[in-house]
CSV table of C-alpha atoms in Angstrom, one decimal:
chain,number,residue,atom,x,y,z
R,1,MET,CA,-11.4,-30.2,31.4
R,2,SER,CA,-9.2,-30.7,34.4
R,3,LEU,CA,-10.2,-32.0,37.7
R,4,GLU,CA,-9.7,-28.3,39.0
R,5,GLU,CA,-11.9,-26.8,36.4
R,6,LYS,CA,-14.5,-29.4,36.9
R,7,VAL,CA,-14.7,-28.6,40.8
R,8,LYS,CA,-14.5,-24.9,40.1
R,9,ASP,CA,-17.7,-25.4,37.8
R,10,ILE,CA,-19.7,-27.3,40.4
R,11,ILE,CA,-19.1,-24.7,42.9
R,12,VAL,CA,-20.1,-21.9,40.7
R,13,ASP,CA,-23.2,-23.8,39.8
R,14,LYS,CA,-24.4,-24.9,43.4
R,15,LEU,CA,-23.2,-22.0,45.5
R,16,GLY,CA,-24.4,-19.3,42.5
R,17,VAL,CA,-20.9,-17.4,42.9
R,18,ALA,CA,-18.8,-15.7,40.3
R,19,PRO,CA,-16.3,-17.8,38.9
R,20,GLU,CA,-13.5,-15.3,39.8
R,21,LYS,CA,-14.3,-15.6,43.7
R,22,VAL,CA,-13.5,-19.2,43.5
R,23,LYS,CA,-10.0,-19.2,44.5
R,24,PRO,CA,-7.9,-22.1,45.8
R,25,GLU,CA,-8.0,-20.6,49.3
R,26,ALA,CA,-11.6,-19.6,49.3
R,27,HIS,CA,-13.6,-21.1,52.3
R,28,PHE,CA,-17.1,-22.4,51.2
R,29,ILE,CA,-19.1,-20.7,54.2
R,30,ASP,CA,-16.8,-17.8,55.0
R,31,ASP,CA,-15.7,-16.7,51.6
R,32,LEU,CA,-18.5,-18.0,49.2
R,33,GLY,CA,-21.7,-17.4,51.4
R,34,ALA,CA,-22.7,-21.2,51.8
R,35,ASP,CA,-24.5,-22.4,54.6
R,36,SER,CA,-24.5,-25.9,56.0
R,37,LEU,CA,-26.9,-27.2,53.6
R,38,ASP,CA,-25.1,-26.0,50.7
R,39,THR,CA,-21.8,-27.7,51.6
R,40,VAL,CA,-23.8,-30.9,52.0
R,41,GLU,CA,-25.3,-30.4,48.4
R,42,LEU,CA,-21.8,-29.6,47.2
R,43,VAL,CA,-20.3,-32.9,48.5
R,44,MET,CA,-23.1,-34.7,46.9
R,45,ALA,CA,-22.5,-33.0,43.5
R,46,PHE,CA,-18.7,-33.9,43.8
R,47,GLU,CA,-19.8,-37.9,44.5
R,48,GLU,CA,-22.1,-37.7,41.6
R,49,GLU,CA,-19.6,-36.0,39.2
R,50,PHE,CA,-16.7,-38.2,40.2
R,51,ASN,CA,-18.5,-41.2,40.9
R,52,VAL,CA,-17.1,-41.7,44.5
R,53,GLU,CA,-18.5,-42.1,47.8
R,54,ILE,CA,-17.3,-39.4,50.4
R,55,PRO,CA,-17.9,-40.5,53.9
R,56,ASP,CA,-19.3,-37.9,56.4
R,57,GLU,CA,-15.9,-37.5,58.4
R,58,ASP,CA,-14.1,-36.8,55.2
R,59,ALA,CA,-16.7,-34.3,54.1
R,60,GLN,CA,-16.5,-32.3,57.0
R,61,GLN,CA,-12.7,-31.7,56.2
R,62,ILE,CA,-13.6,-30.4,52.7
R,63,THR,CA,-14.2,-26.8,53.5
R,64,THR,CA,-12.2,-24.9,50.9
R,65,VAL,CA,-11.8,-25.2,47.2
R,66,LYS,CA,-8.2,-26.5,47.5
R,67,ALA,CA,-9.3,-29.0,50.1
R,68,ALA,CA,-11.8,-30.3,47.7
R,69,VAL,CA,-9.5,-30.5,44.6
R,70,ASP,CA,-6.7,-32.2,46.9
R,71,TYR,CA,-9.3,-34.9,48.3
R,72,LEU,CA,-10.9,-35.7,45.0
R,73,GLY,CA,-7.3,-35.9,43.3
R,74,LYS,CA,-6.1,-38.5,45.9
R,75,LYS,CA,-9.7,-40.2,45.8
R,76,ILE,CA,-9.8,-40.9,42.1
R,77,GLY,CA,-6.0,-41.1,42.0
L,1,MET,CA,-64.1,-5.0,76.2
L,2,GLU,CA,-64.8,-3.7,72.7
L,3,LYS,CA,-63.3,-6.0,70.1
L,4,ARG,CA,-60.2,-4.9,68.0
L,5,ARG,CA,-61.2,-4.0,64.4
L,6,VAL,CA,-59.1,-5.3,61.7
L,7,VAL,CA,-59.0,-4.0,58.2
L,8,ILE,CA,-57.3,-5.1,54.9
L,9,THR,CA,-54.7,-2.8,53.7
L,10,GLY,CA,-52.9,-4.5,51.1
L,11,MET,CA,-53.4,-7.2,48.5
L,12,GLY,CA,-51.0,-9.3,46.2
L,13,VAL,CA,-51.9,-12.3,43.8
L,14,VAL,CA,-50.0,-14.8,41.6
L,15,THR,CA,-52.9,-16.3,39.6
L,16,PRO,CA,-53.4,-17.9,36.1
L,17,LEU,CA,-55.6,-14.8,35.1
L,18,GLY,CA,-52.6,-12.3,36.1
L,19,ASN,CA,-49.7,-11.6,38.5
L,20,SER,CA,-50.9,-8.4,39.9
L,21,VAL,CA,-54.2,-7.5,41.5
L,22,ALA,CA,-54.8,-5.2,38.6
L,23,ASP,CA,-54.3,-7.7,35.9
L,24,PHE,CA,-56.5,-10.3,37.9
L,25,TRP,CA,-59.2,-7.8,38.2
L,26,LYS,CA,-59.2,-7.0,34.7
L,27,ALA,CA,-59.2,-10.3,33.4
L,28,MET,CA,-62.2,-11.2,35.5
L,29,LEU,CA,-64.1,-8.2,34.2
L,30,GLU,CA,-63.3,-9.4,30.7
L,31,SER,CA,-64.8,-12.7,31.8
L,32,ARG,CA,-61.7,-14.6,30.7
L,33,SER,CA,-60.7,-18.1,31.1
L,34,ALA,CA,-57.2,-19.1,32.0
L,35,ALA,CA,-57.5,-22.7,31.1
L,36,GLY,CA,-55.1,-24.4,28.4
L,37,PRO,CA,-53.2,-27.5,27.9
L,38,ILE,CA,-50.6,-28.3,30.8
L,39,THR,CA,-47.2,-27.0,29.9
L,40,LYS,CA,-45.6,-27.7,33.2
L,41,PHE,CA,-45.2,-31.5,32.3
L,42,ASP,CA,-45.9,-33.9,29.7
L,43,ALA,CA,-49.6,-34.8,30.4
L,44,ALA,CA,-50.0,-37.2,27.4
L,45,ASN,CA,-50.7,-40.1,29.4
L,46,HIS,CA,-53.0,-38.4,32.0
L,47,THR,CA,-56.8,-38.3,31.8
L,48,THR,CA,-56.9,-34.6,32.2
L,49,LYS,CA,-54.4,-32.7,30.0
L,50,PHE,CA,-55.4,-29.2,30.9
L,51,ALA,CA,-55.1,-26.8,33.7
L,52,CYS,CA,-55.0,-23.2,34.5
L,53,GLU,CA,-51.5,-22.4,34.9
L,54,THR,CA,-49.8,-19.3,36.3
L,55,LYS,CA,-47.4,-18.0,33.7
L,56,ASN,CA,-44.6,-15.6,33.3
L,57,LEU,CA,-43.8,-15.3,36.9
L,58,THR,CA,-41.2,-12.6,37.8
L,59,THR,CA,-39.2,-13.2,40.8
L,60,GLU,CA,-36.5,-10.6,39.9
L,61,ASN,CA,-35.9,-8.3,42.9
L,62,ILE,CA,-38.0,-10.5,45.2
L,63,ILE,CA,-35.9,-13.9,45.3
L,64,GLU,CA,-32.3,-14.1,44.7
L,65,PRO,CA,-31.5,-16.3,41.8
L,66,LYS,CA,-29.1,-18.6,44.0
L,67,GLU,CA,-32.2,-19.1,46.4
L,68,LEU,CA,-34.6,-20.2,43.8
L,69,LYS,CA,-33.4,-23.9,44.0
L,70,ARG,CA,-34.2,-23.8,47.7
L,71,ILE,CA,-37.9,-22.7,47.3
L,72,ASP,CA,-40.5,-24.7,45.9
L,73,GLU,CA,-42.8,-23.1,43.4
L,74,TYR,CA,-45.7,-22.8,45.8
L,75,ALA,CA,-43.6,-20.7,48.1
L,76,GLN,CA,-42.3,-18.7,45.4
L,77,PHE,CA,-45.8,-17.8,44.5
L,78,ALA,CA,-46.5,-16.8,48.3
L,79,LEU,CA,-43.2,-14.7,48.3
L,80,VAL,CA,-44.2,-12.9,45.0
L,81,ALA,CA,-47.8,-12.3,46.1
L,82,ALA,CA,-46.7,-11.1,49.5
L,83,HIS,CA,-44.2,-8.7,48.0
L,84,GLU,CA,-47.0,-7.1,46.2
L,85,ALA,CA,-49.2,-7.0,49.1
L,86,ILE,CA,-46.6,-5.3,51.5
L,87,GLN,CA,-45.9,-2.9,48.9
L,88,ASP,CA,-49.4,-2.2,48.4
L,89,SER,CA,-50.1,-1.7,52.1
L,90,GLY,CA,-47.5,1.1,52.3
L,91,LEU,CA,-46.3,-0.2,55.4
L,92,GLU,CA,-42.7,1.2,56.1
L,93,LEU,CA,-41.1,-1.9,57.8
L,94,ASP,CA,-38.1,0.0,58.9
L,95,LYS,CA,-40.4,2.3,61.1
L,96,GLU,CA,-42.5,-0.7,62.5
L,97,ASP,CA,-42.2,-2.9,65.6
L,98,LEU,CA,-41.5,-6.0,63.6
L,99,GLU,CA,-42.3,-8.2,66.6
L,100,ARG,CA,-45.8,-7.1,66.4
L,101,ILE,CA,-46.2,-8.3,62.8
L,102,GLY,CA,-46.7,-11.9,61.8
L,103,VAL,CA,-47.1,-14.3,58.9
L,104,LEU,CA,-49.8,-17.0,58.5
L,105,VAL,CA,-49.7,-18.6,54.9
L,106,GLY,CA,-51.1,-21.8,54.2
L,107,SER,CA,-51.0,-24.4,51.4
L,108,GLY,CA,-52.9,-27.4,50.7
L,109,VAL,CA,-50.0,-29.8,49.6
L,110,GLY,CA,-47.0,-27.7,49.9
L,111,GLY,CA,-43.9,-29.0,47.9
L,112,ILE,CA,-45.4,-31.8,46.0
L,113,LYS,CA,-43.4,-31.1,43.0
L,114,SER,CA,-40.3,-31.2,45.1
L,115,PHE,CA,-41.3,-34.5,46.6
L,116,GLU,CA,-41.8,-36.0,43.4
L,117,ASP,CA,-38.4,-34.9,41.8
L,118,GLU,CA,-36.7,-36.1,45.2
L,119,HIS,CA,-38.5,-39.4,45.5
L,120,ARG,CA,-37.4,-40.0,41.7
L,121,LYS,CA,-33.8,-39.6,42.8
L,122,LEU,CA,-34.3,-41.9,45.9
L,123,LEU,CA,-35.6,-44.7,43.6
L,124,GLU,CA,-33.1,-44.2,40.7
L,125,ALA,CA,-29.9,-43.2,42.7
L,126,GLY,CA,-30.5,-44.2,46.2
L,127,PRO,CA,-31.2,-42.3,49.4
L,128,ARG,CA,-27.9,-40.6,49.6
L,129,ARG,CA,-29.0,-38.6,46.5
L,130,VAL,CA,-31.9,-36.8,48.1
L,131,SER,CA,-31.2,-33.1,48.3
L,132,PRO,CA,-30.6,-31.4,51.5
L,133,PHE,CA,-33.0,-28.8,50.5
L,134,PHE,CA,-35.8,-31.5,50.2
L,135,ILE,CA,-37.4,-31.1,53.6
L,136,PRO,CA,-37.3,-27.1,53.3
L,137,LEU,CA,-38.5,-27.4,49.9
L,138,MET,CA,-41.4,-29.3,50.8
L,139,ILE,CA,-42.8,-28.5,54.0
L,140,ILE,CA,-46.0,-26.4,54.2
L,141,ASP,CA,-44.9,-24.0,56.8
L,142,ILE,CA,-41.7,-22.9,54.8
L,143,ALA,CA,-43.7,-20.1,52.8
L,144,SER,CA,-44.5,-18.5,56.1
L,145,GLY,CA,-40.8,-19.0,57.0
L,146,HIS,CA,-39.4,-17.3,54.0
L,147,ILE,CA,-41.6,-14.5,54.1
L,148,SER,CA,-40.7,-13.6,57.6
L,149,ILE,CA,-36.9,-14.1,56.9
L,150,LYS,CA,-37.1,-11.7,53.8
L,151,TYR,CA,-39.1,-8.9,55.8
L,152,ASN,CA,-37.6,-9.7,59.3
L,153,LEU,CA,-41.3,-10.1,60.5
L,154,LYS,CA,-41.0,-11.6,64.1
L,155,GLY,CA,-44.6,-11.9,65.3
L,156,PRO,CA,-46.6,-15.0,65.1
L,157,ASN,CA,-45.5,-17.3,62.3
L,158,TYR,CA,-46.9,-20.8,61.3
L,159,SER,CA,-49.2,-22.5,58.8
L,160,VAL,CA,-52.5,-24.2,58.5
L,161,VAL,CA,-53.8,-26.8,56.4
L,162,SER,CA,-57.3,-27.7,55.4
L,163,ALA,CA,-57.2,-28.7,51.7
L,164,CYS,CA,-59.3,-26.3,49.7
L,165,ALA,CA,-60.2,-24.4,52.9
L,166,THR,CA,-56.7,-23.6,53.7
L,167,ALA,CA,-56.2,-20.0,52.8
L,168,SER,CA,-59.6,-19.0,54.4
L,169,HIS,CA,-58.6,-20.8,57.7
L,170,ALA,CA,-55.2,-18.9,57.5
L,171,ILE,CA,-56.8,-15.6,57.0
L,172,GLY,CA,-59.5,-16.3,59.5
L,173,ASP,CA,-56.9,-17.2,62.2
L,174,ALA,CA,-54.7,-14.2,61.3
L,175,TYR,CA,-57.8,-12.0,61.7
L,176,LYS,CA,-58.4,-13.4,65.1
L,177,THR,CA,-54.7,-13.2,66.0
L,178,ILE,CA,-54.8,-9.4,65.7
L,179,GLN,CA,-58.4,-9.2,67.2
L,180,ARG,CA,-57.3,-10.7,70.6
L,181,GLY,CA,-54.0,-8.5,70.4
L,182,ASP,CA,-51.2,-10.9,69.6
L,183,ALA,CA,-50.2,-9.0,66.6
L,184,ASP,CA,-50.9,-5.6,65.1
L,185,ALA,CA,-50.7,-6.8,61.5
L,186,MET,CA,-50.4,-10.0,59.7
L,187,VAL,CA,-49.2,-11.1,56.2
L,188,THR,CA,-51.8,-13.9,55.5
L,189,GLY,CA,-53.2,-16.0,52.6
L,190,GLY,CA,-52.3,-19.2,50.8
L,191,ALA,CA,-50.3,-20.6,48.0
L,192,GLU,CA,-50.4,-23.7,45.9
L,193,ALA,CA,-48.4,-25.3,43.0
L,194,ALA,CA,-49.8,-28.7,42.5
L,195,ILE,CA,-49.9,-29.0,38.6
L,196,CYS,CA,-47.6,-31.9,38.6
L,197,PRO,CA,-47.8,-35.6,37.4
L,198,MET,CA,-48.8,-36.7,40.9
L,199,GLY,CA,-51.3,-33.7,41.7
L,200,ILE,CA,-53.1,-34.2,38.5
L,201,ALA,CA,-53.2,-38.2,38.6
L,202,GLY,CA,-54.3,-38.3,42.2
L,203,PHE,CA,-57.5,-35.9,41.5
L,204,ASN,CA,-58.2,-37.5,38.4
L,205,SER,CA,-58.2,-40.8,40.1
L,206,MET,CA,-60.9,-39.5,42.5
L,207,LYS,CA,-62.7,-38.5,39.2
L,208,ALA,CA,-62.7,-34.9,40.8
L,209,LEU,CA,-61.4,-33.1,37.5
L,210,SER,CA,-63.1,-32.0,34.6
L,211,THR,CA,-62.0,-34.2,31.7
L,212,ARG,CA,-63.3,-31.9,28.9
L,213,ASN,CA,-59.8,-31.9,27.1
L,214,ASP,CA,-61.4,-30.9,23.6
L,215,ASP,CA,-62.6,-27.6,25.1
L,216,PRO,CA,-60.4,-26.6,28.3
L,217,GLN,CA,-61.7,-22.8,28.2
L,218,ARG,CA,-65.3,-24.2,28.6
L,219,ALA,CA,-64.6,-27.1,31.1
L,220,SER,CA,-64.8,-24.9,34.5
L,221,ARG,CA,-68.6,-24.3,34.5
L,222,PRO,CA,-69.9,-23.9,38.2
L,223,PHE,CA,-73.5,-24.6,38.7
L,224,ASP,CA,-74.0,-25.3,35.1
L,225,LYS,CA,-76.1,-28.4,34.5
L,226,ASN,CA,-73.2,-30.1,32.4
L,227,ARG,CA,-70.4,-29.6,34.9
L,228,ASP,CA,-68.1,-32.5,35.2
L,229,GLY,CA,-65.5,-31.6,37.7
L,230,PHE,CA,-63.0,-28.8,38.8
L,231,VAL,CA,-60.1,-27.5,36.6
L,232,MET,CA,-56.8,-27.4,38.6
L,233,GLY,CA,-55.2,-23.8,39.0
L,234,ASP,CA,-52.1,-22.6,40.8
L,235,GLY,CA,-50.6,-19.6,42.3
L,236,GLY,CA,-51.1,-17.6,45.5
L,237,GLY,CA,-52.9,-14.7,47.2
L,238,ILE,CA,-51.8,-12.6,50.2
L,239,VAL,CA,-53.6,-10.0,52.2
L,240,ILE,CA,-52.3,-7.4,54.8
L,241,LEU,CA,-54.5,-7.6,57.9
L,242,GLU,CA,-54.0,-4.7,60.2
L,243,GLU,CA,-55.5,-3.4,63.2
L,244,LEU,CA,-57.8,-0.4,62.5
L,245,GLU,CA,-56.0,2.1,64.8
L,246,HIS,CA,-52.6,1.1,63.6
L,247,ALA,CA,-53.7,1.5,59.9
L,248,ARG,CA,-55.2,4.9,60.8
L,249,LYS,CA,-52.3,6.2,62.5
L,250,ARG,CA,-50.1,5.8,59.4
L,251,GLY,CA,-52.7,7.0,57.1
L,252,ALA,CA,-53.1,3.7,55.3
L,253,LYS,CA,-55.8,3.3,52.6
L,254,ILE,CA,-58.4,0.8,53.8
L,255,TYR,CA,-59.8,-1.6,51.2
L,256,ALA,CA,-62.3,-3.4,53.3
L,257,GLU,CA,-63.0,-4.5,57.1
L,258,MET,CA,-62.5,-8.0,58.1
L,259,ARG,CA,-66.0,-9.0,59.8
L,260,GLY,CA,-66.5,-12.5,60.5
L,261,ILE,CA,-65.3,-16.1,60.3
L,262,GLY,CA,-67.1,-19.5,60.5
L,263,PHE,CA,-65.3,-22.5,60.7
L,264,THR,CA,-67.1,-26.1,61.0
L,265,ALA,CA,-66.7,-29.7,60.3
L,266,ASP,CA,-69.0,-31.9,58.4
L,267,ALA,CA,-68.0,-34.9,60.2
L,268,HIS,CA,-69.5,-36.8,57.6
L,269,HIS,CA,-67.2,-38.0,54.8
L,270,ILE,CA,-63.5,-37.7,53.5
L,271,THR,CA,-64.4,-36.1,50.3
L,272,ALA,CA,-68.3,-35.9,50.0
L,273,PRO,CA,-70.0,-32.8,51.2
L,274,ALA,CA,-72.7,-33.4,54.0
L,275,PRO,CA,-76.2,-33.8,52.9
L,276,GLY,CA,-77.9,-30.3,52.2
L,277,GLY,CA,-74.5,-28.6,52.8
L,278,GLU,CA,-75.1,-29.1,56.7
L,279,GLY,CA,-71.6,-28.2,57.7
L,280,ALA,CA,-71.7,-25.4,55.5
L,281,VAL,CA,-75.0,-23.8,56.5
L,282,ARG,CA,-73.4,-23.7,60.1
L,283,ALA,CA,-70.2,-22.2,59.0
L,284,ILE,CA,-72.0,-19.5,57.0
L,285,ARG,CA,-74.5,-18.9,60.1
L,286,LEU,CA,-71.5,-18.5,62.5
L,287,CYS,CA,-69.6,-16.2,60.1
L,288,LEU,CA,-72.6,-13.7,59.8
L,289,LYS,CA,-73.0,-13.9,63.6
L,290,ASP,CA,-69.3,-13.3,64.4
L,291,GLY,CA,-69.6,-10.5,61.9
L,292,GLY,CA,-72.7,-8.9,63.5
L,293,LEU,CA,-74.2,-9.2,60.0
L,294,ASN,CA,-78.1,-9.9,59.0
L,295,PRO,CA,-78.5,-11.9,56.0
L,296,ASP,CA,-79.9,-8.8,54.2
L,297,ASP,CA,-76.5,-7.1,54.7
L,298,VAL,CA,-74.9,-9.3,52.3
L,299,GLN,CA,-75.2,-8.9,48.5
L,300,TYR,CA,-72.5,-10.9,47.2
L,301,ILE,CA,-71.3,-14.7,47.9
L,302,ASN,CA,-68.0,-15.7,46.3
L,303,ALA,CA,-68.9,-19.5,46.1
L,304,HIS,CA,-66.6,-22.2,46.5
L,305,GLY,CA,-68.4,-23.3,43.2
L,306,THR,CA,-65.8,-25.7,42.2
L,307,SER,CA,-67.6,-26.9,39.3
L,308,THR,CA,-68.1,-30.6,40.6
L,309,PRO,CA,-71.6,-32.2,40.5
L,310,TYR,CA,-71.7,-32.5,44.4
L,311,ASN,CA,-70.1,-29.3,45.6
L,312,ASP,CA,-72.3,-27.1,43.6
L,313,LYS,CA,-75.4,-28.6,44.5
L,314,SER,CA,-74.9,-28.8,48.3
L,315,GLU,CA,-73.4,-25.4,48.4
L,316,THR,CA,-76.6,-23.9,46.7
L,317,ASP,CA,-78.8,-25.7,49.4
L,318,ALA,CA,-76.7,-24.4,52.2
L,319,ILE,CA,-76.9,-20.7,50.8
L,320,LYS,CA,-80.7,-21.3,50.6
L,321,ALA,CA,-80.9,-22.6,54.1
L,322,VAL,CA,-79.2,-19.7,55.4
L,323,PHE,CA,-80.6,-16.9,53.3
L,324,GLY,CA,-84.2,-18.3,52.9
L,325,ASN,CA,-86.0,-15.9,50.4
L,326,GLN,CA,-83.1,-13.6,50.5
L,327,ALA,CA,-80.9,-16.2,48.7
L,328,TYR,CA,-82.6,-15.2,45.5
L,329,LYS,CA,-81.7,-11.5,45.7
L,330,LEU,CA,-78.0,-12.3,46.2
L,331,ASN,CA,-75.5,-12.3,43.8
L,332,VAL,CA,-73.5,-15.5,43.7
L,333,SER,CA,-70.6,-16.1,41.6
L,334,SER,CA,-67.6,-18.8,41.3
L,335,THR,CA,-64.6,-17.1,39.9
L,336,LYS,CA,-63.0,-20.5,39.8
L,337,SER,CA,-64.8,-20.5,36.5
L,338,MET,CA,-62.2,-18.2,35.1
L,339,MET,CA,-58.9,-19.1,37.1
L,340,GLY,CA,-59.6,-22.8,38.1
L,341,HIS,CA,-59.5,-24.0,41.7
L,342,LEU,CA,-56.2,-22.9,43.4
L,343,LEU,CA,-56.8,-25.4,46.1
L,344,GLY,CA,-55.1,-24.1,49.3
L,345,ALA,CA,-54.7,-20.5,47.7
L,346,ALA,CA,-58.5,-20.4,46.6
L,347,GLY,CA,-59.8,-18.9,49.9
L,348,SER,CA,-57.3,-15.9,49.5
L,349,VAL,CA,-57.5,-14.9,45.9
L,350,GLU,CA,-61.4,-15.4,46.3
L,351,LEU,CA,-61.5,-13.0,49.2
L,352,ILE,CA,-59.2,-10.5,47.2
L,353,ALA,CA,-62.0,-10.8,44.3
L,354,SER,CA,-64.7,-10.4,47.0
L,355,VAL,CA,-62.8,-7.2,48.3
L,356,LEU,CA,-62.3,-5.9,44.7
L,357,ALA,CA,-66.3,-6.4,44.3
L,358,ILE,CA,-67.0,-4.1,47.2
L,359,ASN,CA,-64.4,-1.5,46.1
L,360,HIS,CA,-65.4,-1.3,42.5
L,361,GLY,CA,-69.2,-1.9,42.8
L,362,ILE,CA,-68.8,-4.6,40.2
L,363,ILE,CA,-69.5,-8.4,40.9
L,364,PRO,CA,-67.3,-10.8,38.8
L,365,PRO,CA,-69.1,-13.5,36.9
L,366,THR,CA,-69.5,-17.1,36.7
L,367,ILE,CA,-68.5,-18.0,33.1
L,368,ASN,CA,-69.5,-20.9,31.1
L,369,TYR,CA,-72.8,-21.0,32.5
L,370,GLU,CA,-75.1,-22.1,29.6
L,371,GLU,CA,-77.5,-24.7,30.9
L,372,PRO,CA,-79.3,-24.2,34.2
L,373,ASP,CA,-79.4,-27.1,36.6
L,374,PRO,CA,-82.8,-27.4,38.4
L,375,GLU,CA,-81.1,-28.2,41.6
L,376,CYS,CA,-78.8,-24.9,41.4
L,377,ASP,CA,-81.4,-22.1,40.9
L,378,LEU,CA,-79.7,-19.1,42.4
L,379,ASN,CA,-78.5,-15.9,40.6
L,380,TYR,CA,-75.0,-17.1,39.9
L,381,THR,CA,-74.1,-13.9,37.9
L,382,PRO,CA,-73.8,-15.6,34.6
L,383,ASN,CA,-71.2,-15.0,32.1
L,384,LYS,CA,-70.5,-11.2,32.5
L,385,PRO,CA,-69.9,-8.8,35.4
L,386,ILE,CA,-72.6,-6.8,36.8
L,387,GLU,CA,-72.6,-3.5,38.6
L,388,ARG,CA,-73.9,-3.7,41.8
L,389,LYS,CA,-73.3,-1.8,45.3
L,390,VAL,CA,-72.1,-4.3,47.8
L,391,TYR,CA,-71.6,-3.6,51.3
L,392,ALA,CA,-70.7,-7.1,52.6
L,393,ALA,CA,-69.6,-10.3,50.9
L,394,VAL,CA,-69.2,-13.6,52.0
L,395,SER,CA,-66.5,-16.1,50.6
L,396,ASN,CA,-67.0,-19.7,51.1
L,397,THR,CA,-64.4,-22.4,51.0
L,398,PHE,CA,-64.8,-26.3,51.7
L,399,GLY,CA,-61.9,-28.8,51.9
L,400,PHE,CA,-61.8,-32.3,51.4
L,401,GLY,CA,-61.8,-33.8,55.1
L,402,GLY,CA,-65.0,-32.0,55.6
L,403,HIS,CA,-63.2,-28.8,56.6
L,404,ASN,CA,-65.6,-25.4,56.0
L,405,ALA,CA,-64.3,-22.1,56.3
L,406,VAL,CA,-66.4,-18.9,55.6
L,407,LEU,CA,-65.0,-15.3,55.9
L,408,ALA,CA,-67.1,-12.2,55.4
L,409,VAL,CA,-65.7,-8.7,54.6
L,410,SER,CA,-67.5,-5.4,54.4
L,411,ALA,CA,-67.1,-1.9,53.2
L,412,PHE,CA,-65.1,0.2,55.7
L,413,LYS,CA,-67.3,2.6,57.5
């Protein structure tokens, strides 16, 4: 499974949204109905799945599907 | 100034005996026990391996699937029971002044299972793995919060806690809130979901639970000589209290009238009742006085009747102290014999049982009553329901900490 697919699966699971809504440009809060607690949970799930630590200042920048994929891509090299 | 009158216009339950008021009542008339082996976790190493578990909860059309992970089971019970109660009341919320409708739902321990789960994460994976939903899952006031959010109810909103007296304190406070004019209707009661490893282990260590593992259905036996502790139950009970004129204006059906509350403290011991049920005596007396009721107005007492050696004796003593010779003419029963002890929800489901007794003219029984205890010599309505016209009923609840909360309801006239 590609990084992108894994990220998408986590988003579908944690935010309870339909897979087709999880497009690269989709914003977690504005488009996918997340609230601030959901976004914290999402970042924690990324940390767990990819075994990385995401500092709070980085987490604040991860607001869209694409941002998450790009950030994690760089982080795990 | 004349006191505002308050009536009960809606009821909803989630209980081990059934997840609607109709099923709950039917099971009590069948004198059924809801006890069985614990299925919510592996209790193989626990001293007590059985409980009265709520089964087959339907949250569909009440809680959105994605919301479930944010709502501990105790608050789910509260939401589902509130849904039935609000529907049952016929309140058309889009026509109501929602700032005049409040919510007061209590719980003894709130999200104890969520606490367990997240604490495990803390120990195994570190503090950064604790869910951002942990606090709102666990806190006891969140059931009231969820109900207000779902129905847009903007009146008084909070919770109360007093262990096994919780729901009675909640309903009593809600009643007084309406009586003094701070709201016109209140969604009130209690919910509990403590059948989890820590919940059972904690009560086991206190020696408070029955250990009759070979015969769970006969374990809850209030007032019987061979009682050996309570049986844990879970669920929720919610009533809609409404100011009388508000209910009349909309042509609501009225189940019963809230009559009185009696709240006292034993000031004696953290878990043992005061000798002679002294705190309970004062609570029952205050309740009758508050409701303008004489002892002979009362036909039925829904007892706290936990099936622990201590409680049932001191409660019997208390009833005798208040009612004198009239005590022997009362029907007393403990519906915990059938559904177990719902802790912080007990007061609400038992008040609902009392209202149903008034409405149907039938008193639900104390099942498993086999061998009389010389120290408990009242009429406990043994083993099967009986027909009796009930004008007023009293519901007793007593909580660890020495909290006593007694409610009285009567037929509406």
